XYZ file of C-alpha atoms in Angstrom:
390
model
C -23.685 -18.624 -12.469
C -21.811 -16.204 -11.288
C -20.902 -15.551 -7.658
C -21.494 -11.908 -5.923
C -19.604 -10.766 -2.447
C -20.326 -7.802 -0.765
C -18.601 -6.001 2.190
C -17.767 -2.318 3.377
C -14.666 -1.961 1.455
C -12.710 -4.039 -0.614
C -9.051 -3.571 -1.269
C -7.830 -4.463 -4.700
C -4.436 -6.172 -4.264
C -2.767 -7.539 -1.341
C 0.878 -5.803 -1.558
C 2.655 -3.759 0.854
C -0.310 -0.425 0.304
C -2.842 -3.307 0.505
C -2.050 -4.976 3.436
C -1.007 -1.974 5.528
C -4.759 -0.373 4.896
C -6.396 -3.552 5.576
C -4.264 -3.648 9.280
C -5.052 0.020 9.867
C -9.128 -0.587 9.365
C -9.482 -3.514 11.020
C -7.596 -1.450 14.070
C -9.551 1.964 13.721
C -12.733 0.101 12.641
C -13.083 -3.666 13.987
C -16.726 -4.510 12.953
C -15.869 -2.908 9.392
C -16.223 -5.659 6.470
C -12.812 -5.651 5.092
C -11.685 -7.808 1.899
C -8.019 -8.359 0.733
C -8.232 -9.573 -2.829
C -5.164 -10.847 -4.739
C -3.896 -13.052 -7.428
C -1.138 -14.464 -5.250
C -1.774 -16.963 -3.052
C 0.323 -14.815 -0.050
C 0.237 -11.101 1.340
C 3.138 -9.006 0.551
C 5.069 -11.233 -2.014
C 8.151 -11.260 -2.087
C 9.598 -8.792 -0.672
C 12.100 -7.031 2.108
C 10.747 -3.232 3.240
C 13.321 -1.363 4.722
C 13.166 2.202 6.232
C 14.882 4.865 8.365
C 13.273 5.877 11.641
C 12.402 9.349 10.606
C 10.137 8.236 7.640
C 7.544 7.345 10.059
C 5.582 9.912 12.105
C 5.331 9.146 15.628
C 1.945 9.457 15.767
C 1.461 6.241 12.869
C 4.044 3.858 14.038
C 1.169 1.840 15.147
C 0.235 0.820 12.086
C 4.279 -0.591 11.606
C 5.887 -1.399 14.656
C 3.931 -5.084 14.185
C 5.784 -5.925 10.848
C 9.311 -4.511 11.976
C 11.371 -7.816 11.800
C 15.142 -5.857 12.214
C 15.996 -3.086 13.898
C 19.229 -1.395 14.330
C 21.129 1.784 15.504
C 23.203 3.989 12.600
C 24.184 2.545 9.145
C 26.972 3.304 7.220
C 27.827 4.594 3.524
C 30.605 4.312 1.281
C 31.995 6.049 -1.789
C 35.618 5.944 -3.509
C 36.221 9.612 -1.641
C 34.068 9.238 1.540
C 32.695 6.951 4.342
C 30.877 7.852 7.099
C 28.581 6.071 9.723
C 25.268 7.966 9.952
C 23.502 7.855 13.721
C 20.021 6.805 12.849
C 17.658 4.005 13.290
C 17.085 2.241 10.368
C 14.240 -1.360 10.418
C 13.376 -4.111 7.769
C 9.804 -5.643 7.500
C 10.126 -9.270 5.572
C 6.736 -9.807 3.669
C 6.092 -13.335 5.216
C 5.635 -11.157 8.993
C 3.039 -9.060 6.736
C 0.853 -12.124 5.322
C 1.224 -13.212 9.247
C 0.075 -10.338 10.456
C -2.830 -9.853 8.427
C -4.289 -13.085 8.816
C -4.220 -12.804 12.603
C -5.789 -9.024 12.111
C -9.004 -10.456 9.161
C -11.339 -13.601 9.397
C -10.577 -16.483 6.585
C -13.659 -15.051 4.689
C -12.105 -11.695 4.611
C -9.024 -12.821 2.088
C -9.556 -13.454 -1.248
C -6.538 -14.550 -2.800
C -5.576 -16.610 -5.960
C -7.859 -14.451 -7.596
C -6.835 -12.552 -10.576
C -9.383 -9.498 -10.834
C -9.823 -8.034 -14.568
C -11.762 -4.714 -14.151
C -12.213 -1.903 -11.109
C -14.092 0.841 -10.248
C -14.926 2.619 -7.163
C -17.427 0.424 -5.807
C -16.919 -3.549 -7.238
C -14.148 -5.582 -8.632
C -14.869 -8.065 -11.396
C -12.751 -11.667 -11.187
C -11.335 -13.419 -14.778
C -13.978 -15.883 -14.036
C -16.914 -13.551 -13.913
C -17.232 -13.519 -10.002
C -17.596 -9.898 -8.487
C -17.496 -8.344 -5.214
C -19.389 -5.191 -4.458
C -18.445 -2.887 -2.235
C -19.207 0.710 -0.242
C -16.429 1.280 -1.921
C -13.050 -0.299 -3.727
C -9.641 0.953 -3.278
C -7.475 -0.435 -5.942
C -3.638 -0.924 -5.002
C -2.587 -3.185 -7.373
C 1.297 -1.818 -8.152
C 1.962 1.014 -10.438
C -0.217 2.098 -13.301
C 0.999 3.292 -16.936
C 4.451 4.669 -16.517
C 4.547 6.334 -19.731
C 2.731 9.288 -18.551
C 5.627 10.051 -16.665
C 9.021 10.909 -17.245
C 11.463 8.462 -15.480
C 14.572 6.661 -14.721
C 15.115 3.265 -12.991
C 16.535 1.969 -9.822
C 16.675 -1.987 -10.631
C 17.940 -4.443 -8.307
C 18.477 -8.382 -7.509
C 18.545 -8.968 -3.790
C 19.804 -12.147 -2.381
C 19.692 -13.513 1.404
C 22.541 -15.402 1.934
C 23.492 -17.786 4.975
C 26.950 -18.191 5.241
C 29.537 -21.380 7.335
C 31.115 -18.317 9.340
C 30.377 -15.039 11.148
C 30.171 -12.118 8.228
C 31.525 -8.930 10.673
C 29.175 -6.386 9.611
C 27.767 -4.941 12.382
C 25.300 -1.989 10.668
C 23.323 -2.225 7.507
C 25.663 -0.306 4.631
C 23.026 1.464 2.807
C 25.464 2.127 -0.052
C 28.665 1.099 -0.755
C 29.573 2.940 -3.776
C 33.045 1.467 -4.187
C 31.990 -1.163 -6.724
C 33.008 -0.497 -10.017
C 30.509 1.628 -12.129
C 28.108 -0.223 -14.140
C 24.495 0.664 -16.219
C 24.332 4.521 -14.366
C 25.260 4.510 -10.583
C 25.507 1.289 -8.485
C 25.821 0.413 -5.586
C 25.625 -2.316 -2.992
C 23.086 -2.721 -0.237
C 23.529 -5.001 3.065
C 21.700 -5.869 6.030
C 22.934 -7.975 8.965
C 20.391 -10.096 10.015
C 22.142 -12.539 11.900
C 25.919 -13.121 12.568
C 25.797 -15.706 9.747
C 22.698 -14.502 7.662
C 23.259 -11.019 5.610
C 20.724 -9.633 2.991
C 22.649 -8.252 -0.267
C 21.418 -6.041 -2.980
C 23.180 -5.105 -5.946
C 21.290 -2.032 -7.226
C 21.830 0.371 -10.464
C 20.103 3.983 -10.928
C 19.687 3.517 -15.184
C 18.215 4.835 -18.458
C 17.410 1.553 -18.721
C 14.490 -0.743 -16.829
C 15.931 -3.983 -18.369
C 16.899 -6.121 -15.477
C 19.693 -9.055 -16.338
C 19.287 -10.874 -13.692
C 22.209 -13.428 -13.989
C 24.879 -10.781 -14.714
C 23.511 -9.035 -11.484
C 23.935 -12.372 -9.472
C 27.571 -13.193 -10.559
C 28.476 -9.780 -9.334
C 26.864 -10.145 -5.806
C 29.015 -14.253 -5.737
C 31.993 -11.816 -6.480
C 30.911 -8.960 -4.151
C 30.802 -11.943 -1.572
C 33.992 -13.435 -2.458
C 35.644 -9.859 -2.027
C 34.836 -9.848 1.628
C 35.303 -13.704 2.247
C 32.043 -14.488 3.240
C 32.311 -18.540 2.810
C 29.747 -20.969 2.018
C 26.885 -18.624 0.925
C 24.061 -20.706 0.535
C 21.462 -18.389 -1.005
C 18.347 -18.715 0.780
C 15.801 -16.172 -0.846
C 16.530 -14.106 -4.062
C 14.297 -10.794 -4.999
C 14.537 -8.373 -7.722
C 12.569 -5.354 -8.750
C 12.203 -2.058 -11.216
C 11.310 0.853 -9.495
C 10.244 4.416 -11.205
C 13.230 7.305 -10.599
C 10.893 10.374 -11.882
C 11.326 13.183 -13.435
C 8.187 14.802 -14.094
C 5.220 14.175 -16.630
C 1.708 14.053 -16.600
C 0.384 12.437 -13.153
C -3.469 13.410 -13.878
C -3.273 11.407 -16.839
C -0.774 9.130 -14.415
C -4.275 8.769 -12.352
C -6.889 8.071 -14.631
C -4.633 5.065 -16.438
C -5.319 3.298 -13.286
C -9.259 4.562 -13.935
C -10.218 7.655 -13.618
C -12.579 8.155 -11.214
C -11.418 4.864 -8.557
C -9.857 5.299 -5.131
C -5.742 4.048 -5.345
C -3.340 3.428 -2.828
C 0.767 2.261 -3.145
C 2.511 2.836 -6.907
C -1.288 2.839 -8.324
C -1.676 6.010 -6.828
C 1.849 7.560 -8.099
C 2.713 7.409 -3.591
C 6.525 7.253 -4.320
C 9.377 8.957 -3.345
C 10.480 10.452 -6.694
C 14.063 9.787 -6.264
C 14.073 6.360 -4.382
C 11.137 4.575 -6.035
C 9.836 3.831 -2.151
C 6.884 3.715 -1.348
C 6.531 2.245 1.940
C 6.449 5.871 3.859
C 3.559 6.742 1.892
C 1.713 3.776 2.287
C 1.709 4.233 6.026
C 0.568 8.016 5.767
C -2.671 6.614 3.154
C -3.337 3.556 5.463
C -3.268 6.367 8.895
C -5.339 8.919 6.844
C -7.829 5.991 5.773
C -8.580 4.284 9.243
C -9.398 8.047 10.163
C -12.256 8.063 8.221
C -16.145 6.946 9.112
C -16.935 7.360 5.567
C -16.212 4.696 2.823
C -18.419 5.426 -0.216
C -16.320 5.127 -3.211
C -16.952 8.530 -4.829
C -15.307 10.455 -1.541
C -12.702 7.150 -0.784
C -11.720 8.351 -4.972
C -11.346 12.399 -3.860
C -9.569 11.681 -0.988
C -6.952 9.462 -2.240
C -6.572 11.373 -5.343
C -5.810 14.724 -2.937
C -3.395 12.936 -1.149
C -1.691 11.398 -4.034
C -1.780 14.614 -6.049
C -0.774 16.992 -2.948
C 2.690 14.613 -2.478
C 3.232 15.638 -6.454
C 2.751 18.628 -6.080
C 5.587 19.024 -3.235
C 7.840 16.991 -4.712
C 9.162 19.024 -7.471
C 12.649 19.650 -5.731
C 13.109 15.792 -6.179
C 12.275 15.363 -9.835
C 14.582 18.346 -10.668
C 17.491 16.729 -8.505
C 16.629 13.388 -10.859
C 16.633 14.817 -13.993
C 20.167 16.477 -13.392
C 20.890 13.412 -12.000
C 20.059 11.247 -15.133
C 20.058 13.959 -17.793
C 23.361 15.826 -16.640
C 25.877 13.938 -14.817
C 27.619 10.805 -17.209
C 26.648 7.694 -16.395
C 29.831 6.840 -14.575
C 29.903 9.677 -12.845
C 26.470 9.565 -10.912
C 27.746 8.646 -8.011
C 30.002 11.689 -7.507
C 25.884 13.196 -6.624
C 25.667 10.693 -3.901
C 28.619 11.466 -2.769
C 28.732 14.773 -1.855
C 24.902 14.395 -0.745
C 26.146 12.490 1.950
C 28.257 14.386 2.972
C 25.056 17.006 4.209
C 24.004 16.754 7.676
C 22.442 13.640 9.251
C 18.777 15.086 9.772
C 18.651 16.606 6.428
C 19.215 13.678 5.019
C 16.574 11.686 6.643
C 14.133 14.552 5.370
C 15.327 14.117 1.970
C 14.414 10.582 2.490
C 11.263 11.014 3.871
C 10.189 13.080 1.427
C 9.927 16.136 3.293
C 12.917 18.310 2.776
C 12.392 22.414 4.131
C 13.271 25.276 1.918
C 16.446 25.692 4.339
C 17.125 21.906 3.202
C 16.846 22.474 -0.402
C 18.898 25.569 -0.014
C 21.786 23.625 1.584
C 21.673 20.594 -1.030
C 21.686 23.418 -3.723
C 24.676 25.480 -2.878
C 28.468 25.167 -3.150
C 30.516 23.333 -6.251
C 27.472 21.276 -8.178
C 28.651 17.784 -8.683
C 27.659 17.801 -12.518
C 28.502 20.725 -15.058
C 26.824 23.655 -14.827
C 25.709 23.851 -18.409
C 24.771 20.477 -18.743
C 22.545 20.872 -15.796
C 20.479 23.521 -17.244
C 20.164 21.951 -20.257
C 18.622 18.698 -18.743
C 16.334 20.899 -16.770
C 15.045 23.156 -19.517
C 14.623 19.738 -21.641
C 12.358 18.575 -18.940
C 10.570 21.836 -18.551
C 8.324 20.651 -21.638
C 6.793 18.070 -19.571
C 4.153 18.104 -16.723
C 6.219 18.567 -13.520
């Protein structure tokens, strides 16, 4: 017979979205029933987080400063034309200081894991063996919906953490070190010091394409490695992912292929930054706008995510456009020549850009002077994406 739980709100999927809105209700709302339902047996994954001071408000750090497991002061960038250290704080969260985190904020009865749920609506959850929970209401932030509906590139990436026999010398995380030779769109490496022997190192690509070959990917991070003499790299945790790049489409129909008329938080709800793929930023601003509620009935949990999700769309046109010259207009090769001269904009514009909230003076600036793709090409890609849903 089958089993039926009920609680206040339950929170379909137990990723980054998921756990930070189960830490932010339990905070804001301690006798709330909260439950964390996944079908891994661990919160957060896989997975390193990292993000720049300024993505944060001040005013929801709370619902962060917990998880942060590195911190550091400026990070540095580097292309075949330009380097430059940038003056800003930049932090890591590793998933296993999530799953901690959360089990210290819920009781044992509150997560539900190893459970693979088939079906969700706004107010219960049905499990592959018939089980069900039923809720106030169910906020489903399972990872991204159907991607078709939208028009995107890819930022794909295999991230190794490597412990090495001797003291690597970086002294900043290097959020891009374009040097590397040109492969599948723009590349670019990715490194964070953790520890004078430890060092984090992502090989990442912005492509057409969202195949991932993972084992070409890992002989070029052995030979970025070897390049800088880092000796005896033991490998001690390896990551990968395919992130969304878009460009525009259709994010009502975005929305209802994750069900229409249920409450979504994380990729489910289309909360990424159209030209990184991140998501963590928004997560934090759905998990502070959800522990300010007193109300949790599905139906109004469903019109206030959806406002939120579809307000960030809305304002976030500036992005897609930059992407689709990006993709559509500059050669493959030639991609990073747009990163380039990006960074060479001023340090507090950038962290807008990153943040997602870029003024019209910002836009202005990134707009004007020499584009770094042809002129005509860049129209064309734009007025070939003007047929879709921006």
């Amino acid at each position: 017979m089958a089993a039926k739980i009920s609680c206040d709100v339950a929170i379909i999927g137990a990723g980054l979205a998921g756990g930070l809105i189960a830490l932010a209700l339990k905070a804001r709302h301690p006798s709330l029933d909260v439950r964390l339902v996944d079908a891994g047996e661990t919160i957060g994954g896989n997975h390193l987080w990292s993000f720049f001071g300024s993505d944060v408000a001040k005013r929801d750090r709370w619902i962060v400063e917990r998880l942060v497991a590195h911190a550091w002061r400026g990070y540095d960038v580097a292309f075949p034309a330009h380097s430059r250290t940038l003056n800003q704080t930049y932090y890591s969260i590793e998933s296993h200081r999530l799953d901690t985190q959360v089990r210290r904020a819920l009781p044992p009865e509150a997560l539900i894991l190893g459970r693979k749920v088939l079906a969700v609506s706004a107010t219960a959850a049905v499990f592959a063996d018939g089980d069900r929970v039923e809720a106030t209401g169910v906020i489903d932030a399972r990872g991204a919906g159907d991607l078709s509906s939208l028009s995107c590139g890819w930022q794909k990436f295999v991230g190794q953490e490597l412990k090495l026999t001797r003291p690597h010398g970086v002294e900043r995380p290097v959020v891009m070190d374009a040097t590397v030779k040109q492969l599948d769109g723009y590349r670019f490496v990715y490194t964070l010091p953790f520890a004078e022997d430890r060092i984090f190192v992502e090989d990442t690509y912005y492509s057409t394409s969202a195949e991932l070959n993972r084992r070409a990917i890992v002989q070029r991070i052995e030979r970025y490695a070897d390049s800088r003499d880092w000796v005896g790299a033991e490998v001690v945790r390896e990551e990968a992912g395919v992130l969304p790049v878009a460009m525009g489409g259709d994010f009502d129909g975005y929305w209802r292929s994750g069900g229409a008329k249920t409450p979504k938080a994380g990729m489910r709800a289309g909360l990424f930054h159209p030209t990184t793929g991140y998501s963590l930023p928004d997560a934090i601003r759905m998990a502070a706008m959800l522990a300010e509620r007193t109300d949790f009935a599905g139906a109004d949990l469903h019109d206030a995510t959806y406002r939120m999700a579809r307000a960030a769309w809305d304002a976030r046109g500036f992005y897609r456009m930059l992407d689709t010259m990006l993709f559509k207009a500059a050669e493959p090769d030639e991609r990073y020549r747009v990163l380039e001269r990006f960074y060479r904009l001023p340090p507090d514009l950038i962290g807008r850009f990153y943040a997602g909230q870029s003024t019209m003076a910002d836009k202005a600036r990134v707009l004007t002077g020499r584009p770094p793709v042809p002129i005509l090409r860049a129209i064309a890609a734009l007025r070939s994406q003007s047929g879709s849903r921006a």
